[in-house]
Every structure is written in structure tokens, then in C-alpha cells.
């Protein structure tokens, strides 16, 4: 497993150690008051994501505002981001953590992991694996836009990279990387509509790939984007 992480995500760090490093950076170099800093996430709906980083243990609230849905895409849009901005503590700051995730089992199998209470492995990320499965089909079935909107939207976002993803030696790695790029592009657009109130000073954007492993092993995070907006 570590060989996979080092090969495909060479800069991945243990999630807890990564969190501590980021917290120190925000406090020392960007003057964040963590007691007045609110967290938002745009990560997958999957419950295992919650163990990937520990920001909630350092910031004003342990319960982040959720901007994301399947595969981490920021489905809450402008309305969600504006709502989050209105919740920031007076004279406070914000952190938005975002990106897709991928599973790696204890034996190094990509797209699989063991969850708490399960003897058999399950998929991770299920939404991206489902998208890949559809991409491989000759008739290329499209998800129901009404009943499966989020998967339909993921299809729409990734359709342009279908051929390159399928031609990759590790398609799930390729589609996960492509999903990050789509999420990152959308966050850049959405942040233009960010409207913090009550004197909020700055917002940190932390984007990357969450690497989930078997329940008895540490999760990892590879940083792809770090930016502090509103820094003076």
C-alpha cells in the first residue's frame, strides 16, 4: 500500500500529520485565530472521509459546513457558499477543505478497502468507480438526471476525459485526478461569490486527494492546492 501511495501520490502524508502541519502554517504564517475559524468541506458523502484529516479538532466548530456531495464535487453551489460565509465568527476566518477520495486496501488494491464491521472489501470511491464502469460500456449508459442527479453531473464533468482515463494504466487513479481538477476549477469560480460577513478576514483553500485505507490503518492526504484569500 505504501508503495502505491508513494508511486501514484508521492507527496501524500498521514492525515493527522498533514492536519498538524497545516494548522501550524495557518497560525504562524497567516495569523489565523483557530478559535474563530470555521471549516467547510467539499468532500465525498462517504462516511470514511471524516477520518482523513483532523481539522475539526482544532477549529471553532467540530461540525463542518458541507458543500460537497458524491466524489467531492461542490453541489451546494453559490447558495451553499454564501450560507457558509454568513456563519463565520465575528472577525474570524474560514477553511475550505476539498477534493475527491480513493481507496487503497491493506494489500495495495486500488479502489477497495475494508470498513469498520465488514469482513469483505467495499469500493472507494463508489461514485467514481460507477462512472468508470459506465464509461467502459459500449452503449455508455447515462445516469437518470432526476433520480441520480449527482452521478449524472459527475458524468457530465468527466465526459471530456473519458478516453484518456480509460487509456490510463490505472483508470481509477486517472479519473480521481481528473475529478480533482474539475472540483478545483469549480471552487475557483464559486469563491468569486464568497461573501463573508461580520468582518471575516480571510479564507484558506486546501485542496487535494484523500487516500482512504483499511479501517485499522491511517488515512492519507496529498495536497494539490493551498491558497489564502484575503491575506494582507
mmCIF file with all atom_site columns, N, CA and C in Angstrom, residues 118-180:
data_model
loop_
_atom_site.group_PDB
_atom_site.id
_atom_site.type_symbol
_atom_site.label_atom_id
_atom_site.label_alt_id
_atom_site.label_comp_id
_atom_site.label_asym_id
_atom_site.label_entity_id
_atom_site.label_seq_id
_atom_site.pdbx_PDB_ins_code
_atom_site.Cartn_x
_atom_site.Cartn_y
_atom_site.Cartn_z
_atom_site.occupancy
_atom_site.B_iso_or_equiv
_atom_site.pdbx_formal_charge
_atom_site.auth_seq_id
_atom_site.auth_comp_id
_atom_site.auth_asym_id
_atom_site.auth_atom_id
_atom_site.pdbx_PDB_model_num
ATOM 1   N N  . UNK A 1 118 ? -16.921 -4.760 8.644   1.00 0.00 ? 118 UNK A N  1
ATOM 2   C CA . UNK A 1 118 ? -17.062 -5.559 7.430   1.00 0.00 ? 118 UNK A CA 1
ATOM 3   C C  . UNK A 1 118 ? -15.861 -6.480 7.252   1.00 0.00 ? 118 UNK A C  1
ATOM 4   N N  . UNK A 1 119 ? -16.136 -7.721 6.868   1.00 0.00 ? 119 UNK A N  1
ATOM 5   C CA . UNK A 1 119 ? -15.077 -8.686 6.617   1.00 0.00 ? 119 UNK A CA 1
ATOM 6   C C  . UNK A 1 119 ? -14.575 -8.613 5.184   1.00 0.00 ? 119 UNK A C  1
ATOM 7   N N  . UNK A 1 120 ? -15.461 -8.207 4.267   1.00 0.00 ? 120 UNK A N  1
ATOM 8   C CA . UNK A 1 120 ? -15.091 -8.111 2.869   1.00 0.00 ? 120 UNK A CA 1
ATOM 9   C C  . UNK A 1 120 ? -14.829 -6.655 2.494   1.00 0.00 ? 120 UNK A C  1
ATOM 10  N N  . UNK A 1 121 ? -14.042 -6.471 1.462   1.00 0.00 ? 121 UNK A N  1
ATOM 11  C CA . UNK A 1 121 ? -13.734 -5.131 0.995   1.00 0.00 ? 121 UNK A CA 1
ATOM 12  C C  . UNK A 1 121 ? -14.932 -4.515 0.277   1.00 0.00 ? 121 UNK A C  1
ATOM 13  N N  . UNK A 1 122 ? -15.003 -3.188 0.323   1.00 0.00 ? 122 UNK A N  1
ATOM 14  C CA . UNK A 1 122 ? -16.022 -2.455 -0.434  1.00 0.00 ? 122 UNK A CA 1
ATOM 15  C C  . UNK A 1 122 ? -15.344 -1.378 -1.260  1.00 0.00 ? 122 UNK A C  1
ATOM 16  N N  . UNK A 1 123 ? -16.086 -0.818 -2.210  1.00 0.00 ? 123 UNK A N  1
ATOM 17  C CA . UNK A 1 123 ? -15.493 0.122  -3.159  1.00 0.00 ? 123 UNK A CA 1
ATOM 18  C C  . UNK A 1 123 ? -15.247 1.501  -2.560  1.00 0.00 ? 123 UNK A C  1
ATOM 19  N N  . UNK A 1 124 ? -14.300 2.224  -3.136  1.00 0.00 ? 124 UNK A N  1
ATOM 20  C CA . UNK A 1 124 ? -13.954 3.573  -2.686  1.00 0.00 ? 124 UNK A CA 1
ATOM 21  C C  . UNK A 1 124 ? -13.105 4.230  -3.780  1.00 0.00 ? 124 UNK A C  1
ATOM 22  N N  . UNK A 1 125 ? -13.560 5.225  -4.456  1.00 0.00 ? 125 UNK A N  1
ATOM 23  C CA . UNK A 1 125 ? -14.833 5.917  -4.346  1.00 0.00 ? 125 UNK A CA 1
ATOM 24  C C  . UNK A 1 125 ? -15.877 5.220  -5.219  1.00 0.00 ? 125 UNK A C  1
ATOM 25  N N  . UNK A 1 126 ? -17.000 4.863  -4.626  1.00 0.00 ? 126 UNK A N  1
ATOM 26  C CA . UNK A 1 126 ? -18.030 4.159  -5.364  1.00 0.00 ? 126 UNK A CA 1
ATOM 27  C C  . UNK A 1 126 ? -18.580 4.937  -6.536  1.00 0.00 ? 126 UNK A C  1
ATOM 28  N N  . UNK A 1 127 ? -18.738 6.250  -6.378  1.00 0.00 ? 127 UNK A N  1
ATOM 29  C CA . UNK A 1 127 ? -19.291 7.068  -7.461  1.00 0.00 ? 127 UNK A CA 1
ATOM 30  C C  . UNK A 1 127 ? -18.346 7.121  -8.651  1.00 0.00 ? 127 UNK A C  1
ATOM 31  N N  . UNK A 1 128 ? -17.047 7.241  -8.394  1.00 0.00 ? 128 UNK A N  1
ATOM 32  C CA . UNK A 1 128 ? -16.091 7.288  -9.494  1.00 0.00 ? 128 UNK A CA 1
ATOM 33  C C  . UNK A 1 128 ? -15.913 5.915  -10.132 1.00 0.00 ? 128 UNK A C  1
ATOM 34  N N  . UNK A 1 129 ? -16.006 4.863  -9.328  1.00 0.00 ? 129 UNK A N  1
ATOM 35  C CA . UNK A 1 129 ? -15.933 3.518  -9.902  1.00 0.00 ? 129 UNK A CA 1
ATOM 36  C C  . UNK A 1 129 ? -17.166 3.247  -10.763 1.00 0.00 ? 129 UNK A C  1
ATOM 37  N N  . UNK A 1 130 ? -18.326 3.735  -10.339 1.00 0.00 ? 130 UNK A N  1
ATOM 38  C CA . UNK A 1 130 ? -19.539 3.576  -11.139 1.00 0.00 ? 130 UNK A CA 1
ATOM 39  C C  . UNK A 1 130 ? -19.420 4.341  -12.451 1.00 0.00 ? 130 UNK A C  1
ATOM 40  N N  . UNK A 1 131 ? -18.833 5.520  -12.390 1.00 0.00 ? 131 UNK A N  1
ATOM 41  C CA . UNK A 1 131 ? -18.626 6.312  -13.604 1.00 0.00 ? 131 UNK A CA 1
ATOM 42  C C  . UNK A 1 131 ? -17.695 5.585  -14.564 1.00 0.00 ? 131 UNK A C  1
ATOM 43  N N  . UNK A 1 132 ? -16.608 5.032  -14.038 1.00 0.00 ? 132 UNK A N  1
ATOM 44  C CA . UNK A 1 132 ? -15.690 4.269  -14.872 1.00 0.00 ? 132 UNK A CA 1
ATOM 45  C C  . UNK A 1 132 ? -16.380 3.075  -15.519 1.00 0.00 ? 132 UNK A C  1
ATOM 46  N N  . UNK A 1 133 ? -17.185 2.380  -14.732 1.00 0.00 ? 133 UNK A N  1
ATOM 47  C CA . UNK A 1 133 ? -17.912 1.217  -15.246 1.00 0.00 ? 133 UNK A CA 1
ATOM 48  C C  . UNK A 1 133 ? -18.813 1.619  -16.408 1.00 0.00 ? 133 UNK A C  1
ATOM 49  N N  . UNK A 1 134 ? -19.497 2.741  -16.267 1.00 0.00 ? 134 UNK A N  1
ATOM 50  C CA . UNK A 1 134 ? -20.359 3.230  -17.347 1.00 0.00 ? 134 UNK A CA 1
ATOM 51  C C  . UNK A 1 134 ? -19.547 3.649  -18.567 1.00 0.00 ? 134 UNK A C  1
ATOM 52  N N  . UNK A 1 135 ? -18.405 4.304  -18.320 1.00 0.00 ? 135 UNK A N  1
ATOM 53  C CA . UNK A 1 135 ? -17.548 4.724  -19.420 1.00 0.00 ? 135 UNK A CA 1
ATOM 54  C C  . UNK A 1 135 ? -17.065 3.538  -20.253 1.00 0.00 ? 135 UNK A C  1
ATOM 55  N N  . UNK A 1 136 ? -16.858 2.389  -19.594 1.00 0.00 ? 136 UNK A N  1
ATOM 56  C CA . UNK A 1 136 ? -16.351 1.202  -20.281 1.00 0.00 ? 136 UNK A CA 1
ATOM 57  C C  . UNK A 1 136 ? -17.425 0.494  -21.104 1.00 0.00 ? 136 UNK A C  1
ATOM 58  N N  . UNK A 1 137 ? -18.682 0.807  -20.836 1.00 0.00 ? 137 UNK A N  1
ATOM 59  C CA . UNK A 1 137 ? -19.781 0.133  -21.525 1.00 0.00 ? 137 UNK A CA 1
ATOM 60  C C  . UNK A 1 137 ? -19.900 0.627  -22.966 1.00 0.00 ? 137 UNK A C  1
ATOM 61  N N  . UNK A 1 138 ? -20.218 -0.294 -23.870 1.00 0.00 ? 138 UNK A N  1
ATOM 62  C CA . UNK A 1 138 ? -20.337 0.068  -25.286 1.00 0.00 ? 138 UNK A CA 1
ATOM 63  C C  . UNK A 1 138 ? -21.471 1.060  -25.536 1.00 0.00 ? 138 UNK A C  1
ATOM 64  N N  . UNK A 1 139 ? -22.582 0.880  -24.815 1.00 0.00 ? 139 UNK A N  1
ATOM 65  C CA . UNK A 1 139 ? -23.705 1.792  -25.031 1.00 0.00 ? 139 UNK A CA 1
ATOM 66  C C  . UNK A 1 139 ? -23.628 3.024  -24.120 1.00 0.00 ? 139 UNK A C  1
ATOM 67  N N  . UNK A 1 140 ? -22.590 3.071  -23.250 1.00 0.00 ? 140 UNK A N  1
ATOM 68  C CA . UNK A 1 140 ? -22.306 4.241  -22.419 1.00 0.00 ? 140 UNK A CA 1
ATOM 69  C C  . UNK A 1 140 ? -23.584 4.764  -21.745 1.00 0.00 ? 140 UNK A C  1
ATOM 70  N N  . UNK A 1 141 ? -24.162 4.001  -20.795 1.00 0.00 ? 141 UNK A N  1
ATOM 71  C CA . UNK A 1 141 ? -25.412 4.414  -20.147 1.00 0.00 ? 141 UNK A CA 1
ATOM 72  C C  . UNK A 1 141 ? -25.237 5.675  -19.307 1.00 0.00 ? 141 UNK A C  1
ATOM 73  N N  . UNK A 1 142 ? -26.163 6.575  -19.432 1.00 0.00 ? 142 UNK A N  1
ATOM 74  C CA . UNK A 1 142 ? -26.126 7.821  -18.665 1.00 0.00 ? 142 UNK A CA 1
ATOM 75  C C  . UNK A 1 142 ? -27.050 7.709  -17.465 1.00 0.00 ? 142 UNK A C  1
ATOM 76  N N  . UNK A 1 143 ? -26.602 8.099  -16.271 1.00 0.00 ? 143 UNK A N  1
ATOM 77  C CA . UNK A 1 143 ? -27.460 8.036  -15.083 1.00 0.00 ? 143 UNK A CA 1
ATOM 78  C C  . UNK A 1 143 ? -28.722 8.872  -15.247 1.00 0.00 ? 143 UNK A C  1
ATOM 79  N N  . UNK A 1 144 ? -29.751 8.511  -14.513 1.00 0.00 ? 144 UNK A N  1
ATOM 80  C CA . UNK A 1 144 ? -31.022 9.229  -14.534 1.00 0.00 ? 144 UNK A CA 1
ATOM 81  C C  . UNK A 1 144 ? -30.813 10.634 -13.947 1.00 0.00 ? 144 UNK A C  1
ATOM 82  N N  . UNK A 1 145 ? -31.050 11.655 -14.736 1.00 0.00 ? 145 UNK A N  1
ATOM 83  C CA . UNK A 1 145 ? -30.789 13.019 -14.288 1.00 0.00 ? 145 UNK A CA 1
ATOM 84  C C  . UNK A 1 145 ? -31.671 13.417 -13.110 1.00 0.00 ? 145 UNK A C  1
ATOM 85  N N  . UNK A 1 146 ? -32.884 12.907 -13.053 1.00 0.00 ? 146 UNK A N  1
ATOM 86  C CA . UNK A 1 146 ? -33.803 13.265 -11.985 1.00 0.00 ? 146 UNK A CA 1
ATOM 87  C C  . UNK A 1 146 ? -33.545 12.465 -10.719 1.00 0.00 ? 146 UNK A C  1
ATOM 88  N N  . UNK A 1 147 ? -33.376 11.140 -10.847 1.00 0.00 ? 147 UNK A N  1
ATOM 89  C CA . UNK A 1 147 ? -33.269 10.275 -9.674  1.00 0.00 ? 147 UNK A CA 1
ATOM 90  C C  . UNK A 1 147 ? -31.833 10.045 -9.217  1.00 0.00 ? 147 UNK A C  1
ATOM 91  N N  . UNK A 1 148 ? -30.865 10.343 -10.057 1.00 0.00 ? 148 UNK A N  1
ATOM 92  C CA . UNK A 1 148 ? -29.461 10.136 -9.707  1.00 0.00 ? 148 UNK A CA 1
ATOM 93  C C  . UNK A 1 148 ? -28.645 11.333 -10.190 1.00 0.00 ? 148 UNK A C  1
ATOM 94  N N  . UNK A 1 149 ? -29.106 12.524 -9.779  1.00 0.00 ? 149 UNK A N  1
ATOM 95  C CA . UNK A 1 149 ? -28.565 13.761 -10.321 1.00 0.00 ? 149 UNK A CA 1
ATOM 96  C C  . UNK A 1 149 ? -27.062 13.894 -10.115 1.00 0.00 ? 149 UNK A C  1
ATOM 97  N N  . UNK A 1 150 ? -26.585 13.584 -8.914  1.00 0.00 ? 150 UNK A N  1
ATOM 98  C CA . UNK A 1 150 ? -25.170 13.825 -8.639  1.00 0.00 ? 150 UNK A CA 1
ATOM 99  C C  . UNK A 1 150 ? -24.272 12.948 -9.501  1.00 0.00 ? 150 UNK A C  1
ATOM 100 N N  . UNK A 1 151 ? -24.627 11.680 -9.676  1.00 0.00 ? 151 UNK A N  1
ATOM 101 C CA . UNK A 1 151 ? -23.827 10.832 -10.554 1.00 0.00 ? 151 UNK A CA 1
ATOM 102 C C  . UNK A 1 151 ? -23.933 11.318 -11.998 1.00 0.00 ? 151 UNK A C  1
ATOM 103 N N  . UNK A 1 152 ? -25.104 11.768 -12.395 1.00 0.00 ? 152 UNK A N  1
ATOM 104 C CA . UNK A 1 152 ? -25.281 12.338 -13.738 1.00 0.00 ? 152 UNK A CA 1
ATOM 105 C C  . UNK A 1 152 ? -24.348 13.536 -13.934 1.00 0.00 ? 152 UNK A C  1
ATOM 106 N N  . UNK A 1 153 ? -24.262 14.396 -12.930 1.00 0.00 ? 153 UNK A N  1
ATOM 107 C CA . UNK A 1 153 ? -23.413 15.582 -13.022 1.00 0.00 ? 153 UNK A CA 1
ATOM 108 C C  . UNK A 1 153 ? -21.941 15.191 -13.091 1.00 0.00 ? 153 UNK A C  1
ATOM 109 N N  . UNK A 1 154 ? -21.549 14.167 -12.352 1.00 0.00 ? 154 UNK A N  1
ATOM 110 C CA . UNK A 1 154 ? -20.166 13.691 -12.406 1.00 0.00 ? 154 UNK A CA 1
ATOM 111 C C  . UNK A 1 154 ? -19.844 13.198 -13.811 1.00 0.00 ? 154 UNK A C  1
ATOM 112 N N  . UNK A 1 155 ? -20.795 12.482 -14.416 1.00 0.00 ? 155 UNK A N  1
ATOM 113 C CA . UNK A 1 155 ? -20.623 12.052 -15.800 1.00 0.00 ? 155 UNK A CA 1
ATOM 114 C C  . UNK A 1 155 ? -20.392 13.251 -16.705 1.00 0.00 ? 155 UNK A C  1
ATOM 115 N N  . UNK A 1 156 ? -21.200 14.282 -16.539 1.00 0.00 ? 156 UNK A N  1
ATOM 116 C CA . UNK A 1 156 ? -21.084 15.469 -17.377 1.00 0.00 ? 156 UNK A CA 1
ATOM 117 C C  . UNK A 1 156 ? -19.718 16.141 -17.207 1.00 0.00 ? 156 UNK A C  1
ATOM 118 N N  . UNK A 1 157 ? -19.237 16.170 -15.988 1.00 0.00 ? 157 UNK A N  1
ATOM 119 C CA . UNK A 1 157 ? -17.959 16.806 -15.715 1.00 0.00 ? 157 UNK A CA 1
ATOM 120 C C  . UNK A 1 157 ? -16.785 16.029 -16.313 1.00 0.00 ? 157 UNK A C  1
ATOM 121 N N  . UNK A 1 158 ? -16.879 14.708 -16.318 1.00 0.00 ? 158 UNK A N  1
ATOM 122 C CA . UNK A 1 158 ? -15.751 13.867 -16.703 1.00 0.00 ? 158 UNK A CA 1
ATOM 123 C C  . UNK A 1 158 ? -15.816 13.349 -18.138 1.00 0.00 ? 158 UNK A C  1
ATOM 124 N N  . UNK A 1 159 ? -16.900 13.629 -18.825 1.00 0.00 ? 159 UNK A N  1
ATOM 125 C CA . UNK A 1 159 ? -17.071 13.079 -20.173 1.00 0.00 ? 159 UNK A CA 1
ATOM 126 C C  . UNK A 1 159 ? -15.921 13.464 -21.108 1.00 0.00 ? 159 UNK A C  1
ATOM 127 N N  . UNK A 1 160 ? -15.394 14.659 -20.965 1.00 0.00 ? 160 UNK A N  1
ATOM 128 C CA . UNK A 1 160 ? -14.338 15.127 -21.870 1.00 0.00 ? 160 UNK A CA 1
ATOM 129 C C  . UNK A 1 160 ? -13.025 14.378 -21.690 1.00 0.00 ? 160 UNK A C  1
ATOM 130 N N  . UNK A 1 161 ? -12.841 13.712 -20.538 1.00 0.00 ? 161 UNK A N  1
ATOM 131 C CA . UNK A 1 161 ? -11.585 12.987 -20.292 1.00 0.00 ? 161 UNK A CA 1
ATOM 132 C C  . UNK A 1 161 ? -11.800 11.473 -20.352 1.00 0.00 ? 161 UNK A C  1
ATOM 133 N N  . UNK A 1 162 ? -12.947 11.054 -20.841 1.00 0.00 ? 162 UNK A N  1
ATOM 134 C CA . UNK A 1 162 ? -13.288 9.631  -20.855 1.00 0.00 ? 162 UNK A CA 1
ATOM 135 C C  . UNK A 1 162 ? -12.210 8.784  -21.520 1.00 0.00 ? 162 UNK A C  1
ATOM 136 N N  . UNK A 1 163 ? -11.803 9.124  -22.723 1.00 0.00 ? 163 UNK A N  1
ATOM 137 C CA . UNK A 1 163 ? -10.859 8.307  -23.468 1.00 0.00 ? 163 UNK A CA 1
ATOM 138 C C  . UNK A 1 163 ? -9.495  8.264  -22.783 1.00 0.00 ? 163 UNK A C  1
ATOM 139 N N  . UNK A 1 164 ? -9.024  9.407  -22.317 1.00 0.00 ? 164 UNK A N  1
ATOM 140 C CA . UNK A 1 164 ? -7.704  9.435  -21.673 1.00 0.00 ? 164 UNK A CA 1
ATOM 141 C C  . UNK A 1 164 ? -7.716  8.650  -20.370 1.00 0.00 ? 164 UNK A C  1
ATOM 142 N N  . UNK A 1 165 ? -8.819  8.709  -19.635 1.00 0.00 ? 165 UNK A N  1
ATOM 143 C CA . UNK A 1 165 ? -8.939  7.954  -18.394 1.00 0.00 ? 165 UNK A CA 1
ATOM 144 C C  . UNK A 1 165 ? -8.924  6.453  -18.671 1.00 0.00 ? 165 UNK A C  1
ATOM 145 N N  . UNK A 1 166 ? -9.702  6.034  -19.654 1.00 0.00 ? 166 UNK A N  1
ATOM 146 C CA . UNK A 1 166 ? -9.778  4.608  -19.957 1.00 0.00 ? 166 UNK A CA 1
ATOM 147 C C  . UNK A 1 166 ? -8.464  4.074  -20.523 1.00 0.00 ? 166 UNK A C  1
ATOM 148 N N  . UNK A 1 167 ? -7.666  4.935  -21.119 1.00 0.00 ? 167 UNK A N  1
ATOM 149 C CA . UNK A 1 167 ? -6.392  4.510  -21.669 1.00 0.00 ? 167 UNK A CA 1
ATOM 150 C C  . UNK A 1 167 ? -5.252  4.518  -20.662 1.00 0.00 ? 167 UNK A C  1
ATOM 151 N N  . UNK A 1 168 ? -5.528  4.958  -19.447 1.00 0.00 ? 168 UNK A N  1
ATOM 152 C CA . UNK A 1 168 ? -4.503  5.043  -18.406 1.00 0.00 ? 168 UNK A CA 1
ATOM 153 C C  . UNK A 1 168 ? -4.225  3.660  -17.831 1.00 0.00 ? 168 UNK A C  1
ATOM 154 N N  . UNK A 1 169 ? -3.000  3.449  -17.362 1.00 0.00 ? 169 UNK A N  1
ATOM 155 C CA . UNK A 1 169 ? -2.638  2.156  -16.780 1.00 0.00 ? 169 UNK A CA 1
ATOM 156 C C  . UNK A 1 169 ? -3.411  1.872  -15.493 1.00 0.00 ? 169 UNK A C  1
ATOM 157 N N  . UNK A 1 170 ? -3.845  2.914  -14.808 1.00 0.00 ? 170 UNK A N  1
ATOM 158 C CA . UNK A 1 170 ? -4.653  2.775  -13.589 1.00 0.00 ? 170 UNK A CA 1
ATOM 159 C C  . UNK A 1 170 ? -5.818  3.752  -13.711 1.00 0.00 ? 170 UNK A C  1
ATOM 160 N N  . UNK A 1 171 ? -6.907  3.343  -14.391 1.00 0.00 ? 171 UNK A N  1
ATOM 161 C CA . UNK A 1 171 ? -8.008  4.263  -14.681 1.00 0.00 ? 171 UNK A CA 1
ATOM 162 C C  . UNK A 1 171 ? -8.604  4.955  -13.452 1.00 0.00 ? 171 UNK A C  1
ATOM 163 N N  . UNK A 1 172 ? -8.692  4.264  -12.325 1.00 0.00 ? 172 UNK A N  1
ATOM 164 C CA . UNK A 1 172 ? -9.294  4.904  -11.155 1.00 0.00 ? 172 UNK A CA 1
ATOM 165 C C  . UNK A 1 172 ? -8.417  6.042  -10.631 1.00 0.00 ? 172 UNK A C  1
ATOM 166 N N  . UNK A 1 173 ? -7.118  5.866  -10.687 1.00 0.00 ? 173 UNK A N  1
ATOM 167 C CA . UNK A 1 173 ? -6.206  6.948  -10.311 1.00 0.00 ? 173 UNK A CA 1
ATOM 168 C C  . UNK A 1 173 ? -6.404  8.128  -11.256 1.00 0.00 ? 173 UNK A C  1
ATOM 169 N N  . UNK A 1 174 ? -6.496  7.830  -12.560 1.00 0.00 ? 174 UNK A N  1
ATOM 170 C CA . UNK A 1 174 ? -6.654  8.891  -13.557 1.00 0.00 ? 174 UNK A CA 1
ATOM 171 C C  . UNK A 1 174 ? -7.965  9.646  -13.373 1.00 0.00 ? 174 UNK A C  1
ATOM 172 N N  . UNK A 1 175 ? -9.055  8.918  -13.134 1.00 0.00 ? 175 UNK A N  1
ATOM 173 C CA . UNK A 1 175 ? -10.347 9.597  -13.000 1.00 0.00 ? 175 UNK A CA 1
ATOM 174 C C  . UNK A 1 175 ? -10.415 10.383 -11.691 1.00 0.00 ? 175 UNK A C  1
ATOM 175 N N  . UNK A 1 176 ? -9.725  9.903  -10.658 1.00 0.00 ? 176 UNK A N  1
ATOM 176 C CA . UNK A 1 176 ? -9.671  10.642 -9.396  1.00 0.00 ? 176 UNK A CA 1
ATOM 177 C C  . UNK A 1 176 ? -8.903  11.947 -9.575  1.00 0.00 ? 176 UNK A C  1
ATOM 178 N N  . UNK A 1 177 ? -7.779  11.873 -10.274 1.00 0.00 ? 177 UNK A N  1
ATOM 179 C CA . UNK A 1 177 ? -7.007  13.091 -10.552 1.00 0.00 ? 177 UNK A CA 1
ATOM 180 C C  . UNK A 1 177 ? -7.832  14.074 -11.391 1.00 0.00 ? 177 UNK A C  1
ATOM 181 N N  . UNK A 1 178 ? -8.549  13.565 -12.377 1.00 0.00 ? 178 UNK A N  1
ATOM 182 C CA . UNK A 1 178 ? -9.384  14.429 -13.219 1.00 0.00 ? 178 UNK A CA 1
ATOM 183 C C  . UNK A 1 178 ? -10.518 15.050 -12.407 1.00 0.00 ? 178 UNK A C  1
ATOM 184 N N  . UNK A 1 179 ? -11.078 14.273 -11.484 1.00 0.00 ? 179 UNK A N  1
ATOM 185 C CA . UNK A 1 179 ? -12.148 14.798 -10.645 1.00 0.00 ? 179 UNK A CA 1
ATOM 186 C C  . UNK A 1 179 ? -11.629 15.941 -9.777  1.00 0.00 ? 179 UNK A C  1
ATOM 187 N N  . UNK A 1 180 ? -10.403 15.798 -9.276  1.00 0.00 ? 180 UNK A N  1
ATOM 188 C CA . UNK A 1 180 ? -9.845  16.911 -8.505  1.00 0.00 ? 180 UNK A CA 1
ATOM 189 C C  . UNK A 1 180 ? -9.780  18.177 -9.349  1.00 0.00 ? 180 UNK A C  1
#
